[in-house]
């Protein structure tokens, strides 16, 4: 274990770099052989106390199967080692609650931020850009907590209902129609306009760089919770800062997935599976503690949340490095 | 870890094959040397993540000692490894609650079954064939829960008291007289008749094959909880099914012992001992969840409990096998 | 794991021998190289399942740093292994609550003893000889529980206030003035006289041999809780016994530190950090159980607490040895 | 190394069991995958000091390639290990002289036997049944030593020339026509009659069981050198013994191949290749010494060469076993 | 062992990459620590069957000491392993004859080339550019074989004596005066003119690129033996080819050093030291065989010696790669 | 391999400490178990590249069997490892010529010494104190070389024949009568007087300290070859030095046994057995080279042979130590 997800305050987690390749038009059989030979070549460089691969973008719909192949091939060399990958199928040692983890982490992050400002999720209006695994889970959990989801977009289009979209119905619609377009309980809008809809909290949950100088001035939300990786570019960051918009940075806000990957590793190491309720509760504890630590860093250094989060992470790694000594 | 006690829903437990040999007239010293040389020959084939031996029938009264010898000899080759055997003495890493585990599991299984039928243990009448470790613990725990034990047999004979036997007194009597025969608080009956006594729940807790076409039609219990291994033969199974007797199959009903062996392994892996209360509580969680899973399988496939339990187990192993891939 | 801190009832803890050298006038750089070369020479003799070094007297103020160097050097040979040392900095896997652990264990020990005699800490008068890490933490925690600290000494002198010293103020004073001398809320007394002050419980928390035939007859406390190692010599032991003074022996009373070192190892093994509250609660469970076990041994063998504690420890080791067999 | 080719007096050679499968109609690609997966499954059971596979009957024409695949796959698990298989291609660590080794060993065996009877190879008349790798090399080397090859057979037919066949011409003919049939320098004969041709030394170099009660009485040779495995069945053995025919048994006579496999292993272990001349010289030393040892055993026990060879082998294994002790 | 010095026909030698750094103004103590920390970082990437470091240019005068430090540090991790480096001091397992090996190899190469043209070293006139380890050993050995060294240069200047320089006297002079300049038995000449002196064989034994279009046309030697690495640039190669000058390429001609490094490894692997005479004899066998193999390749492909040497090396590596199979 | 038998110039030999215990009245079965358990306890401290046990005094007549038990037990832990002990039975990898090695080394040492003084063994008169393995082999080999053995003693007595004892007859007598006493071809003498018999070369081949101030002045030999360990005490050393007696010290003179133990290790490492002739020839090379090295040291430092031998050994170890560097 050489690298810590320091902001998320994970004390033992190995580096969880995302592994994936665009399956493109490879057959499943070709993908299996590719994955196995790749694992043969790196088997000495990964390990339960070295580096622990996890899924990331581009791994395609069979990603859990891919993790299973890595586990199986690795185990030929090192014996059965479920902790060597995370994001595994539950039947091979995956964690309950892993699917929803990033979305659930976004909820906990938003809660922590709103509580800090004397609010709760209940009654707030949310606009969510992106309705994949992260966005749809966030929407569902926000809805359960009494939040109003007023606008949603995905690659098929965007919809809006200022009274709040009925999320369970939307999820059913999406499952059937492979996209939000055509949902009866909301009005179609220009996909681009989701980001500048009237709302309290904006959750960009798709690609990077979507909030930039072209639209930053038009954003109406008071809070942005970055569920995607680097959705806000530096120029937009500065514009929004001047406007008083509070941004909860990605490095903290979308860390729920990697955190539950760490819990999966812990369960594998301990040989004992957690119930889903425990997974969710411990995730909440980590996310809440993380927000408090970031906030404290902001006070000490009088900086915004993004700088506070980076400072927190860098400090933790630096302190560990110094403690290891000069001949490390 | 290559094999799961799938029905019992043990996610990490290694195969726990029973090890034992009839000590016959070997001296303790001969038995120790035999155990050590045997361990030398198999030390590379067992291991905390490979296969984990546990006691089984025929290991005789010094079985915990035998497990200690295996542990000691194995550790010469691989360093101190308490997790390599279960059923160890507590002073060497055994689990609290391991002794009572199979009997306690029978209680939890019976509770789950009765709850399903809108009943509780309290007030029900139980007949128990066999009064060894499993039967006597089951009797004691049933008594504590308010159940009536109306008939009991062992190799010395059988007794009956339709008002309910005073189990604590019986245990004392058995300790002193090495058998149930002669107990004053009940009437002696023909040992064979225990199985056909008038009762609500019959618990065969001795050998296999005792319920067969010769006595199946005479059984009066509405429920049979199989504490022994395969006490009911296929013919009897069919007869009882037609009579509407509900049988809780051995593969589920007597899995409490192997489940706590798994907990012992977990405690060893984690380097931390559980209090007895925790052992019992987690066992209850596992047994209750197991019943629910079996029941669900029965609904899906419209089958009886025995078929449901087998289907559940086979499905879990099959799913894991498929997930590992075609070149596993 | 070859040796158990048997009295403290630690089932899995490796031997935790204290490691240290008087840094004397070595530079930090020289100390680092010395520590690293020493670790190179012993790296095959220690290990997470063999022997686990921990800090002890003489390791000086940079002791956590020293543990970090051992960890870092050891990991060059065996991969990242936080469990190989305890007393580490928290950023490298140390346990929350480790600093206060010995002092907190002294509190729990005193509580257990007082409860046995129908008393609680609240309202009792304590004299504490030594105000280093152990003594000052004990004083603070006793104060929080409502105990009165009526006399305290350290290498700078001794103070007394029969109404109870305001411990938080004293801690502040000591932090500023590097000693108890000069504290305004108490009267200066002869350092030697702390041991014979009028109090209910005397806690020697400095060096060995301080209670001896020269002062044993003058001791006024009814209870002595040995926070230091062997503060009472055998002659004093006999004198005090005749006077009816009850002594809680060091092997039990100051085992809080080694016990939390064991918890640190457990957390490292499990890959999961405990919250401080859990550390303290489990420590209390262990200390309370330990007192009960010692007491039971005293009843069985009709002996005093010191003999009971030794008997308990020796018995546990002996029993494990016999169970391992004759060819171990 | 657990088993010695005891008769051949190989002091360090691991067991060299032949490995092979009939390639049948497998494609080369299928054969490679089959070989690799097989190697994955047994990689922990073979090894340079455990068991060392070598080619045997049925491995087909690509056998050296098969050995290379085993080497390559094994090396993924254990690092580059040329000594783990023998019969490898020379470019991957095979031995010079390995191809001719069995045939050359037959020559040395025949020489030793003839010398014992005051004769040399020169001038003797040989009949050779089978003209594959072993038979053709034997013929060529016998020819070089001045022996007359008077009859030869293979699966295409048999030829005879009582003045001695021109072996180099025959080899050229066989290379071109894939068989001995049609060779101009000899007369075609019935293939069965090769064994009963008029000659001094008969060399069966094809399959087992060819010399039996049907033809034993008709054999005219005074010496039989068994180049094939068990060409003489027990009945024939008895008949020939009565007739005074001296049989050099297969276990000794065809051990040249396994002996040079051992030399290949030695070269790999030593990291240094032998020149072909050295391979042949050491082989001669071993074969000559082997004959002497067998002969001595025959004198001690007053038995024939077959029994002498078996006795020699069994004795060596038995002596080593006894020396290892009773707890081995 | 993954790479073969294929031209030199070394069957088992691991890759022997040169290791070195310019000691510059580092103190010996700093150099030792640098070497040790470097070794710590790569210790898992080198090994007696993986890659075996050896000295190369720039390692300075203490190079054997540097190899000893690598050996010592590596052995802390893997146990005593003399075979892990070559070019070691003899007291730690270095080979006799290693110092002179490159120069001696140049002699054997020149002999092979001259023999091919019906000549011997005796009586031929040699010009040697560079008089460091390689050039001075070559000069001494050529002198011993009866060759005339007619011109020599080094960084201090150049000398010439068409009757042949007295090499032993020159060596004594160089030892005393740190250079060839001022030697009484020869005339001083322009250092550049050494390459174009009148001689039969020119031996460039210093840096690369010294023979180029500026001087290629003026070269009078009929043979060039490349003792340096790439002393002849491609343009000069073409010019000299047209003039009929025969060039023995560096990849073959200066391989004596790496070949004896391989012998050093063999001696370490075998645990047995060779006498110097054996080292030199085996070197001669390898160099002579190497020339023959290159020559044969030249005939097959009708090419010059440089192309023949490259083709030989590439072919050997390619053949081994194909033999390992497609899933290697 | 950490220590070299430096005087004997063994470059790769591990430390060959003698192992043994007086079998006293242990049964063979008890001795086997003792040896096995001892081996279990030290198996990680010995090894083919660490320390290699060999027989020494007190191991009794079954010493080769003892070495076989060590080998067998060690191999349970580390796989078959013949090189881990020397002095093994030949059937398990022992060396030919090992039995005679110390005696043969004494012969070679005496030859080297005599040659230095312009003499040969032939015609010289030898007195040999001790007729065990070393003394009897030395006598036999000296006899074969034409030397006269004029006096011999053992624990049964002493004999003398100034014309030379017929050694083959004596050996036969000793085999039959378990001692030299009663041999007809010589006269019985006082055992003590053997050391002071009239002879050219005295060979003490029994215990230490036999040549001391009590008899040193009476010694008539011109040369003493120390076949025993430290037979000459320091006082005697001084007296003899003044008398001009030349002493060949034990550290060199009796190193033949340990040297062939090293050859045994080499053969095991190389997987190839040496013929006896080779063993003896290489031993002679080592002994002759050793004498030359000692002699050279004597010239450099102007000292006697004992001091020369010690200086040689200490220098070699020191030089290796310095070369390993300061952080070794």
PDB file of C-alpha atoms in Angstrom, chain B residues 162-245:
ATOM      1  CA  UNK B 162     -45.668 -35.680  27.730  1.00  0.00           C
ATOM      2  CA  UNK B 163     -45.687 -32.722  30.136  1.00  0.00           C
ATOM      3  CA  UNK B 164     -42.131 -31.896  29.163  1.00  0.00           C
ATOM      4  CA  UNK B 165     -38.895 -33.258  30.527  1.00  0.00           C
ATOM      5  CA  UNK B 166     -36.907 -31.081  32.933  1.00  0.00           C
ATOM      6  CA  UNK B 167     -33.888 -30.746  30.677  1.00  0.00           C
ATOM      7  CA  UNK B 168     -31.389 -29.283  33.216  1.00  0.00           C
ATOM      8  CA  UNK B 169     -32.092 -32.247  35.506  1.00  0.00           C
ATOM      9  CA  UNK B 170     -31.751 -34.633  32.613  1.00  0.00           C
ATOM     10  CA  UNK B 171     -28.370 -33.114  31.660  1.00  0.00           C
ATOM     11  CA  UNK B 172     -27.176 -33.598  35.226  1.00  0.00           C
ATOM     12  CA  UNK B 173     -28.437 -37.188  35.198  1.00  0.00           C
ATOM     13  CA  UNK B 174     -26.702 -37.912  31.888  1.00  0.00           C
ATOM     14  CA  UNK B 175     -23.442 -36.461  33.134  1.00  0.00           C
ATOM     15  CA  UNK B 176     -23.549 -38.757  36.125  1.00  0.00           C
ATOM     16  CA  UNK B 177     -24.958 -41.902  34.543  1.00  0.00           C
ATOM     17  CA  UNK B 178     -23.568 -41.649  31.009  1.00  0.00           C
ATOM     18  CA  UNK B 179     -27.007 -41.964  29.478  1.00  0.00           C
ATOM     19  CA  UNK B 180     -30.658 -41.040  29.696  1.00  0.00           C
ATOM     20  CA  UNK B 181     -31.742 -44.390  30.998  1.00  0.00           C
ATOM     21  CA  UNK B 182     -32.882 -44.329  34.561  1.00  0.00           C
ATOM     22  CA  UNK B 183     -33.877 -40.679  34.634  1.00  0.00           C
ATOM     23  CA  UNK B 184     -36.571 -40.281  37.258  1.00  0.00           C
ATOM     24  CA  UNK B 185     -38.490 -37.455  35.669  1.00  0.00           C
ATOM     25  CA  UNK B 186     -39.746 -39.497  32.731  1.00  0.00           C
ATOM     26  CA  UNK B 187     -40.927 -42.937  31.688  1.00  0.00           C
ATOM     27  CA  UNK B 188     -38.767 -45.441  29.871  1.00  0.00           C
ATOM     28  CA  UNK B 189     -39.972 -46.265  26.359  1.00  0.00           C
ATOM     29  CA  UNK B 190     -38.808 -48.368  23.470  1.00  0.00           C
ATOM     30  CA  UNK B 191     -35.893 -46.506  21.828  1.00  0.00           C
ATOM     31  CA  UNK B 192     -37.363 -47.055  18.367  1.00  0.00           C
ATOM     32  CA  UNK B 193     -40.610 -45.395  19.346  1.00  0.00           C
ATOM     33  CA  UNK B 194     -39.042 -41.986  19.916  1.00  0.00           C
ATOM     34  CA  UNK B 195     -39.348 -41.213  16.236  1.00  0.00           C
ATOM     35  CA  UNK B 196     -43.068 -41.939  16.233  1.00  0.00           C
ATOM     36  CA  UNK B 197     -43.959 -40.306  19.521  1.00  0.00           C
ATOM     37  CA  UNK B 198     -46.702 -37.773  19.560  1.00  0.00           C
ATOM     38  CA  UNK B 199     -45.022 -34.393  19.154  1.00  0.00           C
ATOM     39  CA  UNK B 200     -45.011 -31.272  16.996  1.00  0.00           C
ATOM     40  CA  UNK B 201     -41.397 -31.284  15.933  1.00  0.00           C
ATOM     41  CA  UNK B 202     -39.190 -34.305  15.527  1.00  0.00           C
ATOM     42  CA  UNK B 203     -35.419 -33.784  15.674  1.00  0.00           C
ATOM     43  CA  UNK B 204     -33.389 -36.792  14.515  1.00  0.00           C
ATOM     44  CA  UNK B 205     -29.908 -36.014  15.904  1.00  0.00           C
ATOM     45  CA  UNK B 206     -28.077 -39.323  15.634  1.00  0.00           C
ATOM     46  CA  UNK B 207     -27.246 -41.400  12.562  1.00  0.00           C
ATOM     47  CA  UNK B 208     -28.368 -41.382   8.926  1.00  0.00           C
ATOM     48  CA  UNK B 209     -31.221 -43.420   7.511  1.00  0.00           C
ATOM     49  CA  UNK B 210     -33.278 -43.727  10.682  1.00  0.00           C
ATOM     50  CA  UNK B 211     -36.449 -42.435   9.048  1.00  0.00           C
ATOM     51  CA  UNK B 212     -37.407 -44.882   6.315  1.00  0.00           C
ATOM     52  CA  UNK B 213     -40.341 -46.736   4.839  1.00  0.00           C
ATOM     53  CA  UNK B 214     -40.643 -48.844   7.973  1.00  0.00           C
ATOM     54  CA  UNK B 215     -41.601 -45.936  10.183  1.00  0.00           C
ATOM     55  CA  UNK B 216     -42.363 -42.962   7.942  1.00  0.00           C
ATOM     56  CA  UNK B 217     -46.078 -43.587   7.933  1.00  0.00           C
ATOM     57  CA  UNK B 218     -46.178 -43.682  11.721  1.00  0.00           C
ATOM     58  CA  UNK B 219     -44.523 -40.361  12.289  1.00  0.00           C
ATOM     59  CA  UNK B 220     -46.837 -37.936  14.050  1.00  0.00           C
ATOM     60  CA  UNK B 221     -44.752 -34.775  14.008  1.00  0.00           C
ATOM     61  CA  UNK B 222     -45.753 -32.017  11.600  1.00  0.00           C
ATOM     62  CA  UNK B 223     -42.161 -30.819  11.258  1.00  0.00           C
ATOM     63  CA  UNK B 224     -38.867 -32.652  11.063  1.00  0.00           C
ATOM     64  CA  UNK B 225     -35.639 -30.731  11.648  1.00  0.00           C
ATOM     65  CA  UNK B 226     -32.710 -32.832  10.450  1.00  0.00           C
ATOM     66  CA  UNK B 227     -29.920 -32.341  12.997  1.00  0.00           C
ATOM     67  CA  UNK B 228     -28.177 -35.570  11.881  1.00  0.00           C
ATOM     68  CA  UNK B 229     -26.719 -36.070   8.406  1.00  0.00           C
ATOM     69  CA  UNK B 230     -29.326 -37.569   6.006  1.00  0.00           C
ATOM     70  CA  UNK B 231     -31.573 -39.120   8.676  1.00  0.00           C
ATOM     71  CA  UNK B 232     -34.448 -39.390   6.170  1.00  0.00           C
ATOM     72  CA  UNK B 233     -34.068 -41.718   3.227  1.00  0.00           C
ATOM     73  CA  UNK B 234     -35.632 -40.897  -0.177  1.00  0.00           C
ATOM     74  CA  UNK B 235     -38.529 -43.285   0.228  1.00  0.00           C
ATOM     75  CA  UNK B 236     -39.442 -41.788   3.585  1.00  0.00           C
ATOM     76  CA  UNK B 237     -39.081 -38.354   2.073  1.00  0.00           C
ATOM     77  CA  UNK B 238     -41.764 -39.156  -0.449  1.00  0.00           C
ATOM     78  CA  UNK B 239     -44.125 -40.726   2.108  1.00  0.00           C
ATOM     79  CA  UNK B 240     -43.771 -37.791   4.481  1.00  0.00           C
ATOM     80  CA  UNK B 241     -44.238 -35.296   1.684  1.00  0.00           C
ATOM     81  CA  UNK B 242     -47.557 -36.893   0.833  1.00  0.00           C
ATOM     82  CA  UNK B 243     -48.559 -36.773   4.493  1.00  0.00           C
ATOM     83  CA  UNK B 244     -47.800 -33.043   4.524  1.00  0.00           C
ATOM     84  CA  UNK B 245     -44.907 -33.298   6.978  1.00  0.00           C
TER      85      UNK B 245
END
